[in-house]
Amino acid sequence: MTDQVAAREVGRSRLRKEDARLITGQTNWTDNIQVTGLLHLAVLRSPMAHARIVRIDVSPALDRPGVVAAFSGADLADGLGSLPCAWLVTEDIVVPDHPPIATGEVRYAGDPVAVVVARDRYAAADALEAIEVDYEPLEPVLDLEAALADDAPLVHADKGTNRSYVWPLATGESFAAVRERADVVLRRRYHQQRLIPNAMEPRAVVVTPLAASGEYTVYSTTQIPHILRIMLATVTGVPEQKLRVIAPDVGGGFGSKLQVYGEEAVALAVARRLGRPVKWTESRSEGYLATHHGRGMIQDVEVAATRDGRLLGLKVDLTADMGAYLMLVTPGIPILGAFMYPAIYKMDAYDFTCTGVFTTRTPTDAYRGAGRPEATFAIERTMDELAAELGLDPVELRRRNWIRHEEFPYTTIAGLTYDSGDYEAATDKALALFGYGDLRAEQRERNARGDTVRLGIGVSTFTEMCGLAPSRVLRDLRYGAGGWEAASIRMLPTGKVEVVTGTSPHGQGHETCWSQIAADVLGVPFEDIEVVHGDTQSSPQGMDTYGSRSLVVGGEAVHRAAVKVVEKARKVAAHLLEASEQDLDFTDGVFSVKGSPEARRTIQEIAFETFASHDLPDGMEPTINAEYLVDPENFSYPHGTHLCAVEVDTETGAVTIRSYVCVDDVGRVVNPMIVEGQVHGGLAQGIAQALYEEAVYDDEGNLVSGTMADYLVPSAADLPDFVTDRTQTPAEGTALGVKGVGEAGTIASTPAVVNAVVDALRPLGVRDVRMPCTPERVWRAVRSAAGKEAAG
């Protein structure tokens, strides 16, 4: 390793390089892209959740003004294969074909059945109404448990079952054995409602063909340009080397753009057939139907404990809604959570089973946190329930069971090895900032008075596995790809630097943070560094961005590539300065001879000397550029403690967040301002699940919350001021010592808020409120508890 100087950039709140072009409109969203001869694609979608397509005639659309072509699924079938699922979690998993356009049968409201291609988007959209489709209704499949009955109607009749897979995990002692010796056994059922991602930028795709050579450039609002390229080649048959995928500036994703969508494949197939560039952009209401949903599961949880509050074992039976098809990583999302139900706690037995179920609803897949928020919610709600059962303060119960700081590294009952952490420090800091003791005293006083507006205090302590890696572990989980990441550093002759990364940002601030990391290693100014990303031609290697992996894997690759540059530059500097490599210091971008500081060369001078190649060491190639591929040895394990105080009006059911405090440990912090932004955004989404958001279907399988008038996305005005802080235990086994942060706020906040709501109402006999905790649901829970008390 080369000598390293103290960080000048890492740890500094730099304004984001990305923001100037974004806030001034000097950017290039996919929908902004205009090319000569561009055609516009519109998609006709099924109005029914389950039906047989008896007849479809697209020819009337051809008579509409501006229409160039129209295709049914059968028309395009020869050029399109099944959309991919890359995470086949069991050997016997049931995987139905997933045509990009339905042929023969539709399986959810929004399933595409035909497309129109026109000279402008309005002509294309208007012509959809001319397409004639006759449907034969089939019975929808909506209830997860009823779907598993022997006589249930089938989503995919050729598969003979609605059960996609059963995935078990049992470790430690048998749960049955610890249940027998337990003083307390608690059983609870929780519902994770479906959520609809709401990225600021809708999905869009533009395909431009170069007919003479059979090459295609695909611009997409994607989180995964490298993976998308591979999968589009597989689905369409276009050779991979003939495909270039570009993710321009992408306006958010939250997992919804970690996907290979039918519209991307169809646009490529249509551009190939017509030899013309094609664009498709979804409307917001179209996206509610067609962009994959998140969450959607029933959690049956059983915990065994001693009378003094020591956890003995945990049993989780999960029934997970796959929706109509298995998309890119649909089956694996609940499995990610499987390892996190034990959370930060020690126990003797753990038993987990997940059953994946097909329904006639929009497919589910990754949504911010992807399995980890669901697991954290279940265990943190259960810990509060157990504390109430035992008459313990919920913080005290957690203290009696969590992994102590001196026990790290610690291998959990689920088999993960947590490398570092200090739950005590994070919790103590959060309690102090929150004023926990004073709030509890106020709560007791208000309860004693019988206030109609009750005060509730919610606790959520969490950790998560993120930084999706290492590749061999992913192999064992039957995941179809690795967890490595690539970066390269190009030292330009003029002394400027290009950092090429395989990560693909969509709001995270990679251009800023990667510049900070490289600047510290290379000793060059932050302003002299540009970050290249999101284009499979200029950045040919990468595994892209999801699962809080970019910094802990991609940032680590940047750091190590920069170190390699310095090591190569040292050889040239030693030659030019007529010194041994061991006799050189490297400080602030300058090589100097020990004891003779006047004998010096900057790394930027070395870059030019290497470009000129007039005087290099014998046998050295004329470059100090370097690349590095990182395949981590472990996941990343951020953690934290979140505390929420709510006021609940028992007469109206209204819930108001009075204060929210969180202390997160994300390891070493590269840019505190960006970390704060990530935490704030995560908190907003987690609170939204607790109080506002839910995808609701009627009995026929129609999405009735398909607009922002019906699906409540909170604005800044609906959220409280957050008090945030950090502790810091660096990640082990990495040069940077960083941990993931992108999903932390979402994972921890939902149970903190719901625990607070239930805590407020527990003296009235309420022990659960189903999410989202709307005023109506809270009001009904209070009235139901009062009715039971009166009946008793």
Coordinates of N, CA and C in Angstrom, one line a residue, residues 485-618:
E485 N -18.2 -5.1 -7.8 CA -18.3 -3.8 -8.5 C -17.0 -3.4 -9.0
A486 N -17.0 -2.6 -10.1 CA -15.8 -2.2 -10.8 C -15.7 -0.7 -10.8
A487 N -14.4 -0.2 -10.8 CA -14.1 1.2 -11.0 C -12.8 1.3 -11.7
S488 N -12.6 2.3 -12.4 CA -11.3 2.6 -13.0 C -11.0 4.1 -12.9
I489 N -9.7 4.4 -12.8 CA -9.2 5.8 -12.7 C -8.4 6.1 -14.0
R490 N -8.8 7.2 -14.7 CA -8.1 7.6 -15.9 C -7.4 8.9 -15.6
M491 N -6.1 8.9 -15.5 CA -5.3 10.2 -15.3 C -5.1 10.8 -16.7
L492 N -5.7 11.9 -16.9 CA -5.5 12.6 -18.2 C -4.2 13.4 -18.3
P493 N -3.7 13.6 -19.6 CA -2.4 14.2 -19.7 C -2.4 15.6 -19.1
T494 N -3.5 16.3 -19.1 CA -3.6 17.7 -18.5 C -3.7 17.7 -17.0
G495 N -3.7 16.5 -16.4 CA -3.7 16.5 -14.9 C -5.1 16.3 -14.3
K496 N -6.1 16.3 -15.2 CA -7.4 16.1 -14.7 C -7.7 14.6 -14.6
V497 N -8.8 14.2 -13.9 CA -9.0 12.8 -13.6 C -10.4 12.4 -14.0
E498 N -10.6 11.2 -14.6 CA -11.9 10.7 -14.8 C -12.0 9.4 -14.0
V499 N -13.1 9.3 -13.2 CA -13.4 8.1 -12.4 C -14.5 7.4 -13.1
V500 N -14.3 6.2 -13.5 CA -15.3 5.5 -14.2 C -15.8 4.4 -13.3
T501 N -17.1 4.5 -13.0 CA -17.7 3.6 -12.0 C -18.8 2.7 -12.6
G502 N -18.9 1.5 -12.1 CA -20.0 0.6 -12.6 C -21.3 0.8 -11.8
T503 N -21.3 1.7 -10.8 CA -22.6 2.0 -10.1 C -23.3 3.0 -11.0
S504 N -24.6 3.1 -10.8 CA -25.5 3.9 -11.7 C -26.4 4.8 -10.8
P505 N -26.0 6.0 -10.5 CA -26.8 6.8 -9.5 C -28.1 7.3 -10.1
H506 N -29.1 7.5 -9.2 CA -30.4 8.1 -9.6 C -30.8 9.0 -8.4
G507 N -29.9 9.8 -8.0 CA -30.1 10.8 -6.9 C -29.2 10.7 -5.7
Q508 N -28.4 9.6 -5.7 CA -27.6 9.4 -4.5 C -26.3 10.3 -4.3
G509 N -25.9 10.9 -5.3 CA -24.7 11.8 -5.2 C -23.4 11.1 -5.4
H510 N -23.4 10.1 -6.3 CA -22.1 9.4 -6.6 C -21.0 10.3 -7.2
E511 N -21.4 11.2 -8.0 CA -20.4 12.1 -8.7 C -19.7 12.9 -7.6
T512 N -20.4 13.3 -6.6 CA -19.7 14.1 -5.5 C -18.9 13.2 -4.6
C513 N -19.5 12.1 -4.1 CA -18.8 11.3 -3.2 C -17.6 10.6 -3.8
W514 N -17.7 10.1 -5.0 CA -16.6 9.4 -5.7 C -15.5 10.4 -5.9
S515 N -15.8 11.6 -6.2 CA -14.8 12.6 -6.4 C -14.0 12.9 -5.1
Q516 N -14.8 12.9 -4.0 CA -14.1 13.1 -2.7 C -13.2 11.9 -2.3
I517 N -13.6 10.7 -2.6 CA -12.8 9.6 -2.3 C -11.5 9.6 -3.1
A518 N -11.7 9.8 -4.4 CA -10.5 9.8 -5.3 C -9.6 11.0 -5.0
A519 N -10.2 12.1 -4.7 CA -9.3 13.3 -4.4 C -8.4 13.1 -3.2
D520 N -8.9 12.4 -2.2 CA -8.1 12.1 -1.0 C -6.9 11.2 -1.3
V521 N -7.2 10.1 -2.1 CA -6.1 9.2 -2.4 C -5.1 9.8 -3.4
L522 N -5.6 10.4 -4.4 CA -4.7 10.9 -5.4 C -4.0 12.3 -5.1
G523 N -4.7 13.0 -4.1 CA -4.1 14.3 -3.8 C -4.4 15.4 -4.8
V524 N -5.4 15.2 -5.7 CA -5.7 16.2 -6.7 C -6.9 16.9 -6.2
P525 N -7.2 18.1 -6.7 CA -8.4 18.9 -6.3 C -9.7 18.2 -6.6
F526 N -10.6 18.3 -5.8 CA -12.0 17.8 -5.9 C -12.5 18.3 -7.3
E527 N -12.3 19.5 -7.6 CA -12.9 20.1 -8.8 C -12.3 19.5 -10.1
D528 N -11.1 18.9 -10.0 CA -10.4 18.3 -11.2 C -10.9 16.9 -11.5
I529 N -11.9 16.4 -10.8 CA -12.3 15.1 -11.0 C -13.7 15.0 -11.6
E530 N -13.9 14.2 -12.6 CA -15.2 13.9 -13.2 C -15.5 12.5 -13.1
V531 N -16.8 12.2 -12.8 CA -17.2 10.8 -12.6 C -18.1 10.4 -13.8
V532 N -17.7 9.3 -14.4 CA -18.3 8.7 -15.6 C -19.1 7.5 -15.2
H533 N -20.4 7.5 -15.6 CA -21.3 6.4 -15.2 C -22.5 6.2 -16.1
G534 N -23.2 5.1 -15.9 CA -24.5 4.9 -16.5 C -24.5 4.7 -18.0
D535 N -23.4 4.3 -18.6 CA -23.3 4.1 -20.0 C -22.5 2.8 -20.3
T536 N -23.1 1.8 -20.8 CA -22.3 0.5 -20.9 C -21.2 0.6 -22.0
Q537 N -21.1 1.7 -22.7 CA -20.0 1.9 -23.6 C -18.9 2.6 -22.9
S538 N -19.1 3.7 -22.2 CA -18.0 4.4 -21.5 C -17.7 3.7 -20.2
S539 N -18.7 3.0 -19.6 CA -18.4 2.3 -18.3 C -18.9 0.9 -18.5
P540 N -18.0 0.0 -19.1 CA -18.5 -1.3 -19.6 C -18.7 -2.3 -18.6
Q541 N -18.1 -2.1 -17.4 CA -18.3 -3.2 -16.3 C -19.0 -2.6 -15.1
G542 N -19.9 -3.3 -14.6 CA -20.6 -2.9 -13.4 C -21.8 -3.8 -13.0
M543 N -22.2 -3.7 -11.8 CA -23.3 -4.4 -11.3 C -24.4 -3.5 -10.8
D544 N -24.2 -2.1 -11.0 CA -25.2 -1.1 -10.8 C -25.6 -0.8 -9.4
T545 N -26.8 -0.2 -9.2 CA -27.1 0.5 -7.9 C -28.4 0.0 -7.4
Y546 N -28.4 -0.6 -6.1 CA -29.5 -1.1 -5.4 C -29.0 -1.6 -4.1
G547 N -29.9 -1.8 -3.1 CA -29.5 -2.5 -1.9 C -28.4 -1.8 -1.1
S548 N -28.4 -0.5 -1.2 CA -27.3 0.3 -0.4 C -25.9 -0.3 -0.7
R549 N -25.6 -0.6 -1.9 CA -24.4 -1.2 -2.2 C -23.4 -0.3 -2.9
S550 N -23.8 0.9 -3.3 CA -22.9 1.7 -4.2 C -21.7 2.2 -3.4
L551 N -21.8 2.7 -2.2 CA -20.6 3.2 -1.5 C -19.8 2.1 -1.0
V552 N -20.5 1.1 -0.4 CA -19.7 0.1 0.3 C -19.0 -0.9 -0.7
V553 N -19.5 -1.0 -1.9 CA -18.9 -1.8 -2.9 C -18.2 -1.0 -4.0
G554 N -19.1 -0.1 -4.6 CA -18.5 0.8 -5.7 C -17.6 1.8 -5.2
G555 N -17.8 2.4 -4.0 CA -16.9 3.4 -3.5 C -15.6 2.8 -3.1
E556 N -15.7 1.6 -2.5 CA -14.5 0.8 -2.2 C -13.6 0.5 -3.4
A557 N -14.3 0.2 -4.5 CA -13.6 0.0 -5.8 C -12.9 1.2 -6.3
V558 N -13.5 2.4 -6.1 CA -12.9 3.6 -6.5 C -11.7 3.9 -5.7
H559 N -11.8 3.7 -4.4 CA -10.6 3.9 -3.5 C -9.5 3.0 -3.9
R560 N -9.7 1.7 -4.1 CA -8.7 0.8 -4.4 C -8.1 1.0 -5.8
A561 N -8.9 1.4 -6.8 CA -8.3 1.8 -8.1 C -7.4 3.0 -8.0
A562 N -7.8 4.0 -7.2 CA -6.9 5.2 -7.0 C -5.6 4.8 -6.3
V563 N -5.7 3.9 -5.3 CA -4.4 3.4 -4.7 C -3.5 2.8 -5.8
K564 N -4.1 2.0 -6.7 CA -3.3 1.4 -7.7 C -2.6 2.4 -8.6
V565 N -3.4 3.5 -8.9 CA -2.8 4.6 -9.7 C -1.6 5.2 -9.0
V566 N -1.7 5.4 -7.7 CA -0.6 6.0 -6.9 C 0.6 5.0 -6.9
E567 N 0.4 3.7 -6.8 CA 1.4 2.8 -6.8 C 2.2 2.7 -8.2
K568 N 1.4 2.9 -9.3 CA 2.0 2.9 -10.6 C 2.8 4.2 -10.8
A569 N 2.2 5.3 -10.3 CA 2.8 6.6 -10.5 C 4.1 6.6 -9.6
R570 N 4.2 5.9 -8.5 CA 5.4 5.9 -7.7 C 6.6 5.3 -8.5
K571 N 6.3 4.3 -9.3 CA 7.4 3.7 -10.1 C 8.0 4.8 -11.1
V572 N 7.1 5.5 -11.7 CA 7.6 6.6 -12.6 C 8.3 7.7 -11.9
A573 N 7.7 8.1 -10.8 CA 8.4 9.2 -10.0 C 9.7 8.7 -9.5
A574 N 9.9 7.5 -9.0 CA 11.2 7.0 -8.5 C 12.2 7.1 -9.7
H575 N 11.8 6.7 -10.9 CA 12.7 6.7 -12.0 C 13.1 8.1 -12.4
L576 N 12.1 9.0 -12.4 CA 12.5 10.4 -12.8 C 13.3 11.1 -11.7
L577 N 13.1 10.8 -10.4 CA 13.8 11.4 -9.3 C 15.0 10.7 -8.9
E578 N 15.3 9.6 -9.7 CA 16.5 8.8 -9.4 C 16.6 8.4 -8.0
A579 N 15.5 7.8 -7.5 CA 15.5 7.3 -6.1 C 14.7 6.0 -6.1
S580 N 14.9 5.3 -5.0 CA 14.1 4.0 -4.9 C 12.7 4.4 -4.5
E581 N 11.8 3.5 -4.8 CA 10.4 3.7 -4.5 C 10.2 3.8 -3.0
Q582 N 11.0 3.1 -2.2 CA 10.9 3.1 -0.7 C 11.3 4.4 -0.2
D583 N 12.1 5.2 -0.9 CA 12.6 6.5 -0.4 C 11.7 7.7 -0.8
L584 N 10.5 7.4 -1.3 CA 9.6 8.4 -1.7 C 8.5 8.6 -0.7
D585 N 8.2 9.8 -0.3 CA 7.0 10.1 0.4 C 5.9 10.6 -0.6
F586 N 4.7 10.3 -0.3 CA 3.6 10.8 -1.1 C 2.6 11.6 -0.2
T587 N 2.5 12.9 -0.4 CA 1.7 13.7 0.5 C 1.0 14.8 -0.4
D588 N -0.3 14.9 -0.2 CA -1.1 15.9 -1.0 C -0.8 15.9 -2.4
G589 N -0.7 14.7 -3.0 CA -0.5 14.6 -4.4 C 0.9 14.8 -4.9
V590 N 1.9 14.9 -4.0 CA 3.3 15.1 -4.4 C 4.2 14.0 -3.9
F591 N 5.0 13.5 -4.9 CA 6.0 12.6 -4.5 C 7.3 13.4 -4.3
S592 N 8.0 13.1 -3.1 CA 9.2 13.8 -2.8 C 10.2 12.8 -2.2
V593 N 11.5 13.1 -2.4 CA 12.5 12.2 -1.8 C 12.7 12.5 -0.4
K594 N 12.6 11.4 0.5 CA 12.8 11.6 1.9 C 14.2 12.3 2.1
G595 N 14.1 13.4 2.9 CA 15.3 14.1 3.2 C 15.7 15.2 2.2
S596 N 15.1 15.1 1.0 CA 15.3 16.1 0.0 C 14.0 16.6 -0.6
P597 N 13.2 17.3 0.1 CA 11.9 17.7 -0.3 C 11.9 18.5 -1.6
E598 N 13.0 19.1 -1.9 CA 13.0 19.9 -3.2 C 13.0 19.0 -4.4
A599 N 13.4 17.7 -4.3 CA 13.3 16.8 -5.3 C 11.8 16.2 -5.3
R600 N 11.0 16.7 -6.2 CA 9.6 16.4 -6.1 C 8.9 16.3 -7.5
R601 N 7.8 15.6 -7.6 CA 7.0 15.5 -8.8 C 5.5 15.4 -8.3
T602 N 4.6 16.2 -8.9 CA 3.2 15.9 -8.6 C 2.7 14.7 -9.4
I603 N 1.6 14.2 -8.9 CA 1.0 13.0 -9.6 C 0.5 13.5 -10.9
Q604 N 0.1 14.7 -11.0 CA -0.4 15.2 -12.3 C 0.7 15.4 -13.3
E605 N 1.9 15.8 -12.8 CA 3.1 15.9 -13.7 C 3.5 14.5 -14.1
I606 N 3.3 13.5 -13.3 CA 3.6 12.1 -13.6 C 2.7 11.7 -14.7
A607 N 1.4 12.1 -14.7 CA 0.4 11.7 -15.7 C 0.9 12.2 -17.1
F608 N 1.4 13.5 -17.1 CA 1.8 14.0 -18.4 C 3.1 13.3 -18.9
E609 N 4.0 13.1 -18.0 CA 5.3 12.4 -18.3 C 5.0 11.0 -18.9
T610 N 4.0 10.3 -18.3 CA 3.6 9.0 -18.8 C 3.0 9.1 -20.2
F611 N 2.1 10.1 -20.4 CA 1.6 10.3 -21.7 C 2.6 10.6 -22.7
A612 N 3.6 11.4 -22.4 CA 4.7 11.6 -23.4 C 5.6 10.4 -23.6
S613 N 5.8 9.6 -22.5 CA 6.5 8.3 -22.6 C 8.0 8.5 -23.0
H614 N 8.6 9.7 -22.8 CA 9.9 9.9 -23.2 C 10.9 9.3 -22.2
D615 N 10.5 9.1 -21.0 CA 11.5 8.6 -20.0 C 10.8 7.7 -19.0
L616 N 10.4 6.5 -19.3 CA 9.7 5.7 -18.4 C 10.7 4.5 -18.0
P617 N 10.4 3.9 -16.9 CA 11.2 2.7 -16.5 C 11.1 1.6 -17.6
D618 N 12.2 0.9 -17.8 CA 12.2 -0.1 -18.8 C 11.1 -1.1 -18.5

